[in-house]
PDB file of C-alpha atoms in Angstrom:
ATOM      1  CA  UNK A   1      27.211   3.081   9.890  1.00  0.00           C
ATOM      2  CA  UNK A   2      24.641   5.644  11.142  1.00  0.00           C
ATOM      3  CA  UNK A   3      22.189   5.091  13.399  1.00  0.00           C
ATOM      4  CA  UNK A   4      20.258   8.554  11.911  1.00  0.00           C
ATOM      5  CA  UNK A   5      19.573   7.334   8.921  1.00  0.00           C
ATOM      6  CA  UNK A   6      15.537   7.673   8.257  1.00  0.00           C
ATOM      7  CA  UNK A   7      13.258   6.259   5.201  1.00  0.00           C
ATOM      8  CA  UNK A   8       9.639   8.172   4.443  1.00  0.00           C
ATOM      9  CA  UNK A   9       7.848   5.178   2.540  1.00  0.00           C
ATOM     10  CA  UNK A  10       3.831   6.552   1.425  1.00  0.00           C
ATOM     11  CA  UNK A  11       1.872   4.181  -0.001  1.00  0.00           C
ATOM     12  CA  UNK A  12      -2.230   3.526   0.571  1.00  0.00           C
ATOM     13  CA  UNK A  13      -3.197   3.096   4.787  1.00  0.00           C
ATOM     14  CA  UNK A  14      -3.587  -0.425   5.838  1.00  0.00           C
ATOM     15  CA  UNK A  15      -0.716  -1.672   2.942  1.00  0.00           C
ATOM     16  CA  UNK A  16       2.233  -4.303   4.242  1.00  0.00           C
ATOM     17  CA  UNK A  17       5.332  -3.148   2.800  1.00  0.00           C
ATOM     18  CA  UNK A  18       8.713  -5.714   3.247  1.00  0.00           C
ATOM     19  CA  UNK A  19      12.025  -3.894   3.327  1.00  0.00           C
ATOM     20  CA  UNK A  20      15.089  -5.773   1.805  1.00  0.00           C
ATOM     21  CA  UNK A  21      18.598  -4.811   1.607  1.00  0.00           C
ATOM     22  CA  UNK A  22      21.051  -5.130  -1.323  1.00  0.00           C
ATOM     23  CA  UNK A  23      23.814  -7.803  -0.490  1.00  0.00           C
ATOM     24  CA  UNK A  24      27.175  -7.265  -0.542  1.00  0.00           C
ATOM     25  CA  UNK A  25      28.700  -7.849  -4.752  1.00  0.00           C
ATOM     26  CA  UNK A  26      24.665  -7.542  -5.683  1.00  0.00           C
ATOM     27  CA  UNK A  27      23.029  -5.866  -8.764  1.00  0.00           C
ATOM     28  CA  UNK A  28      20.973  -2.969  -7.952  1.00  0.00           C
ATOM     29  CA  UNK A  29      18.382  -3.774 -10.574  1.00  0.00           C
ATOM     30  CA  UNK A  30      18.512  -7.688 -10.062  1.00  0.00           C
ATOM     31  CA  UNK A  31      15.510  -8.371  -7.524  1.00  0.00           C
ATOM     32  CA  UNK A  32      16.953 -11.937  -6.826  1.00  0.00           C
ATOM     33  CA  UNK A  33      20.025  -9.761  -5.520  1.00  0.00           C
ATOM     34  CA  UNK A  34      17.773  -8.082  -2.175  1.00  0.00           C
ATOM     35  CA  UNK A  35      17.541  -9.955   1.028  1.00  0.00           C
ATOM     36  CA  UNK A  36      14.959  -9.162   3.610  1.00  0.00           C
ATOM     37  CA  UNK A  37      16.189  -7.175   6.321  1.00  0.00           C
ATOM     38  CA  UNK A  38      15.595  -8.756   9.110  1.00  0.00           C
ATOM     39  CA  UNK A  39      15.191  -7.204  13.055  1.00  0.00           C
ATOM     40  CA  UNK A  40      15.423  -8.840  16.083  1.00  0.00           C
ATOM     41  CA  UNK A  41      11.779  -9.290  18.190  1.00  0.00           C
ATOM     42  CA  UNK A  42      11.096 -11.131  21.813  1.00  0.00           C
ATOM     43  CA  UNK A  43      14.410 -12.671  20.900  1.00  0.00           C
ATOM     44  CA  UNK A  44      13.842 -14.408  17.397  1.00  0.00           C
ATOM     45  CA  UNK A  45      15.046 -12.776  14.117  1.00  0.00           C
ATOM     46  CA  UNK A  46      12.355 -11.762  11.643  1.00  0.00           C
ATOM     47  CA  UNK A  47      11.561 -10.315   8.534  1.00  0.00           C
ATOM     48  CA  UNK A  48      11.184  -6.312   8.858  1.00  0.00           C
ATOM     49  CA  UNK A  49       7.226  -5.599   7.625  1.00  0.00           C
ATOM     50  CA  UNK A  50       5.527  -2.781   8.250  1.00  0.00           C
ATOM     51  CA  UNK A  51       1.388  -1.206   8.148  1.00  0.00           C
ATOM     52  CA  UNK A  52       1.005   1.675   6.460  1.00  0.00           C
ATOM     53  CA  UNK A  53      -0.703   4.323   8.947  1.00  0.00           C
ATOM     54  CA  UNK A  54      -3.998   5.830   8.380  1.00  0.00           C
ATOM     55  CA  UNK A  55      -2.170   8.455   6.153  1.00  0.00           C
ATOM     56  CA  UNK A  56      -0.144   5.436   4.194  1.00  0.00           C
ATOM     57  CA  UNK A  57       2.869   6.276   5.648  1.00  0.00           C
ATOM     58  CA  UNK A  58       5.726   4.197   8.139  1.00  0.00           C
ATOM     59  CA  UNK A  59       8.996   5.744   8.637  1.00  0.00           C
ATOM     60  CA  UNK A  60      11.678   3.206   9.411  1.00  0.00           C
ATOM     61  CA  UNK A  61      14.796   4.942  11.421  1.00  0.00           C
ATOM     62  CA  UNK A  62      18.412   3.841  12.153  1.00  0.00           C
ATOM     63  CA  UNK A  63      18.885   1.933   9.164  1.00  0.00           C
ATOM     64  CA  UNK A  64      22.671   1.852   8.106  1.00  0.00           C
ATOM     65  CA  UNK A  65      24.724   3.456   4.838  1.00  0.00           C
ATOM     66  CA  UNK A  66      23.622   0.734   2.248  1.00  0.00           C
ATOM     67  CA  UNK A  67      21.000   0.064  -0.633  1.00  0.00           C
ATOM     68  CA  UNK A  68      17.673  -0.954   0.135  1.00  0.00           C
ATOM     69  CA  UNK A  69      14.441  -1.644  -1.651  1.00  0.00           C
ATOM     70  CA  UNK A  70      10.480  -1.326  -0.146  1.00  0.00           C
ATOM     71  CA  UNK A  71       8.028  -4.003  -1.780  1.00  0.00           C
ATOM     72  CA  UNK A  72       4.296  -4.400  -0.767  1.00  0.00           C
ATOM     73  CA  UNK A  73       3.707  -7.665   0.368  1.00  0.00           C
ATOM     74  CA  UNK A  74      -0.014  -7.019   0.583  1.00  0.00           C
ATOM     75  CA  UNK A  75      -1.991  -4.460  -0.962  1.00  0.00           C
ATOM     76  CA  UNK A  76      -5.088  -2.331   1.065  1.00  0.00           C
ATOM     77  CA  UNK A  77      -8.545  -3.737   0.695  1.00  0.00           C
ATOM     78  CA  UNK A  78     -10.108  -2.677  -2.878  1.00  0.00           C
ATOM     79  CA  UNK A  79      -6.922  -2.304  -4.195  1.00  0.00           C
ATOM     80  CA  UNK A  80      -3.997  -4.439  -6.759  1.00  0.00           C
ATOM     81  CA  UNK A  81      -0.949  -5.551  -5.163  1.00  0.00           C
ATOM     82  CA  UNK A  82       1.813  -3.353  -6.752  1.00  0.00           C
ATOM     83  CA  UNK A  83       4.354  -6.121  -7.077  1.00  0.00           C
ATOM     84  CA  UNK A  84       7.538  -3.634  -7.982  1.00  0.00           C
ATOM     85  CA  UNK A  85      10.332  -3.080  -5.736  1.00  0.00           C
ATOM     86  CA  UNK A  86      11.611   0.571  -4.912  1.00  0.00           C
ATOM     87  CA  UNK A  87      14.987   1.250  -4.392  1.00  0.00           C
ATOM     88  CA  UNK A  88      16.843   3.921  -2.491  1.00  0.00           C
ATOM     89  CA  UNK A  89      20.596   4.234  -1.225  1.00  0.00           C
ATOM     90  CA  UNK A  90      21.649   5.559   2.013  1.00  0.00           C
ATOM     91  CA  UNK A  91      25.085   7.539   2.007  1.00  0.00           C
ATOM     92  CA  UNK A  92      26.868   9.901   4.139  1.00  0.00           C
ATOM     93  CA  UNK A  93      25.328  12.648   1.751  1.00  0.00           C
ATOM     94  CA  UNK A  94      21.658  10.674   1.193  1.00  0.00           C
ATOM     95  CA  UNK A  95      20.601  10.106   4.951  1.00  0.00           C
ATOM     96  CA  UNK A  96      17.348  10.372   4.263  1.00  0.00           C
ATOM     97  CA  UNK A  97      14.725   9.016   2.076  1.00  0.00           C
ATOM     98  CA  UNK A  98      11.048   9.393   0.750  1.00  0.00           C
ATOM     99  CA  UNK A  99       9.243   7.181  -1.478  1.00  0.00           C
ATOM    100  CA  UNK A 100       5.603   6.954  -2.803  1.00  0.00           C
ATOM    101  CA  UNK A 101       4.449   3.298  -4.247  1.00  0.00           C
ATOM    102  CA  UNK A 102       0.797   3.242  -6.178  1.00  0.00           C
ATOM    103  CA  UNK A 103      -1.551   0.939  -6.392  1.00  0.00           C
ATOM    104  CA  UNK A 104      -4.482   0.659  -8.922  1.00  0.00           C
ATOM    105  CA  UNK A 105      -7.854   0.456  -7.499  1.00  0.00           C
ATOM    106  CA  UNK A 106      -9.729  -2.788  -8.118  1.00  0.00           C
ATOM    107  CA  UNK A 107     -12.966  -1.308 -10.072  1.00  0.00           C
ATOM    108  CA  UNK A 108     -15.695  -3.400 -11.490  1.00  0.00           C
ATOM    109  CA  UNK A 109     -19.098  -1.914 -13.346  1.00  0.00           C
ATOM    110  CA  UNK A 110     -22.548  -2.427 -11.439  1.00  0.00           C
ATOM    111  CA  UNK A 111     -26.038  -1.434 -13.574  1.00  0.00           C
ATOM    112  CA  UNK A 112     -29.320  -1.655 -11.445  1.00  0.00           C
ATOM    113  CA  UNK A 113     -32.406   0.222 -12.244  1.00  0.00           C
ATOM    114  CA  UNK A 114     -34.904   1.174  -9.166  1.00  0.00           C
ATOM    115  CA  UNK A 115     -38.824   0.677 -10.204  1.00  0.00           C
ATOM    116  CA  UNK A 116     -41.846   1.182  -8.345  1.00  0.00           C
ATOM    117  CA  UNK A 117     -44.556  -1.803  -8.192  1.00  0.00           C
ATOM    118  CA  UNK A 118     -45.589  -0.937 -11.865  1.00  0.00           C
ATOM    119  CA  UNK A 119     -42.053  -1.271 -13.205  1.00  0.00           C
ATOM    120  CA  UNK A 120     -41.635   2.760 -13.716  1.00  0.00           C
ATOM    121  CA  UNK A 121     -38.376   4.002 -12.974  1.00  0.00           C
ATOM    122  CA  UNK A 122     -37.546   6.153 -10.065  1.00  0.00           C
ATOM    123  CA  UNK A 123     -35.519   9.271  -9.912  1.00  0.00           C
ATOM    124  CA  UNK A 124     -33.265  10.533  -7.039  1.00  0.00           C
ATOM    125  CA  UNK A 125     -33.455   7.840  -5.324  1.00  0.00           C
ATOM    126  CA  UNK A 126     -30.142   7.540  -3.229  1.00  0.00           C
ATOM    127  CA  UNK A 127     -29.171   3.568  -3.580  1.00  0.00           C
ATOM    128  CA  UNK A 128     -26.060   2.430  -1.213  1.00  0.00           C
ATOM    129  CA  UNK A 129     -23.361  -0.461  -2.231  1.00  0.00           C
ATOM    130  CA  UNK A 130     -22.453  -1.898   1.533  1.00  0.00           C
ATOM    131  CA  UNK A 131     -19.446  -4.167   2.143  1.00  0.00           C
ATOM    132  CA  UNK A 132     -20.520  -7.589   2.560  1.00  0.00           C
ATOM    133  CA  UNK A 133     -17.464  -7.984   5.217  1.00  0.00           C
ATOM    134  CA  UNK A 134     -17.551  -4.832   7.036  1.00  0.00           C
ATOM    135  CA  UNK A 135     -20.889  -3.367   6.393  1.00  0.00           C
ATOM    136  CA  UNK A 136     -19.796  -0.262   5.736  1.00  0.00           C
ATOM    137  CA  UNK A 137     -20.769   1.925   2.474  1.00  0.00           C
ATOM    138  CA  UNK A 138     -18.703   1.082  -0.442  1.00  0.00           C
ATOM    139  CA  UNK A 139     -20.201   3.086  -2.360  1.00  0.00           C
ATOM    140  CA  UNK A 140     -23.482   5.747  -3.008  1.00  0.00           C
ATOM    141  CA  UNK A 141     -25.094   7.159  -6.003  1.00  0.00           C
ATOM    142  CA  UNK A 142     -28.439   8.727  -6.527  1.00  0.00           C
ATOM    143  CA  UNK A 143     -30.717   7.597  -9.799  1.00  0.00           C
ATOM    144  CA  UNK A 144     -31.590   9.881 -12.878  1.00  0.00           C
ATOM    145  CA  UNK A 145     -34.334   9.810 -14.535  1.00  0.00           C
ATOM    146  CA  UNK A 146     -33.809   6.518 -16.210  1.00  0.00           C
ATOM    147  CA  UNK A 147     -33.845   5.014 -12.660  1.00  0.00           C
TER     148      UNK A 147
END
């Protein structure tokens, strides 16, 4: 076993990925055949999940020789849950890994038209989409001439 071993894992920031290991006599491309890994925390065994940083990244060190897959559990606001696993193998020649999941954005089609009291449209003005849950801009566009 080596304690150097290091897996690279981008994905989208503020993603949950699960990490599983391959068990011993498994299939590689069977899913049912990965366990989660599990790591030991304030005493009690649990499932190994990680965040994705701001960057979409987590770097998991000191895993041993062995296959492994990286699923996302749960997928960043605004975006699908990529429900694939990833698989990667850890070797004496392979210590390290990188990997790069995707995830399709969640996109839906808004039409509005901005008038003035008389029901002409307006042009250039800039109209905002804010997130009902954390008020921030979703999303900005400015109007033609059709409003």
């Amino acid at each position: 076993m080596d304690e150097e071993s290091l897996t690279d894992v981008t994905v989208l920031p503020d993603a949950k990925v699960g990490i599983y290991y391959l068990k011993d006599g498994g299939n590689v491309n069977n899913e049912a055949d990965y366990l989660p890994l599990l790591e030991k925390v304030d005493g009690e065994y649990k499932e190994v999940v990680r965040t994705t940083d701001e960057n979409g990244q987590i770097v998991v060190e000191g895993l041993p020789y062995g296959t492994y897959a990286i699923g996302e559990l749960e997928a960043p606001r605004y975006y699908e849950l990529n429900d694939n696993l990833y698989h990667f193998t850890l070797t004496t020649e392979e210590k390290e890994a990188e990997l790069a999941l995707e995830d399709d954005r969640i996109l839906v089609d808004v039409g509005f038209e901005v008038v003035d009291e008389d029901g002409e449209c307006l042009e250039d003005v800039t109209v905002q989409l804010i997130d009902a849950e954390t008020n921030e801009v979703a999303y900005e566009t400015t109007t033609d001439e059709e409003g």
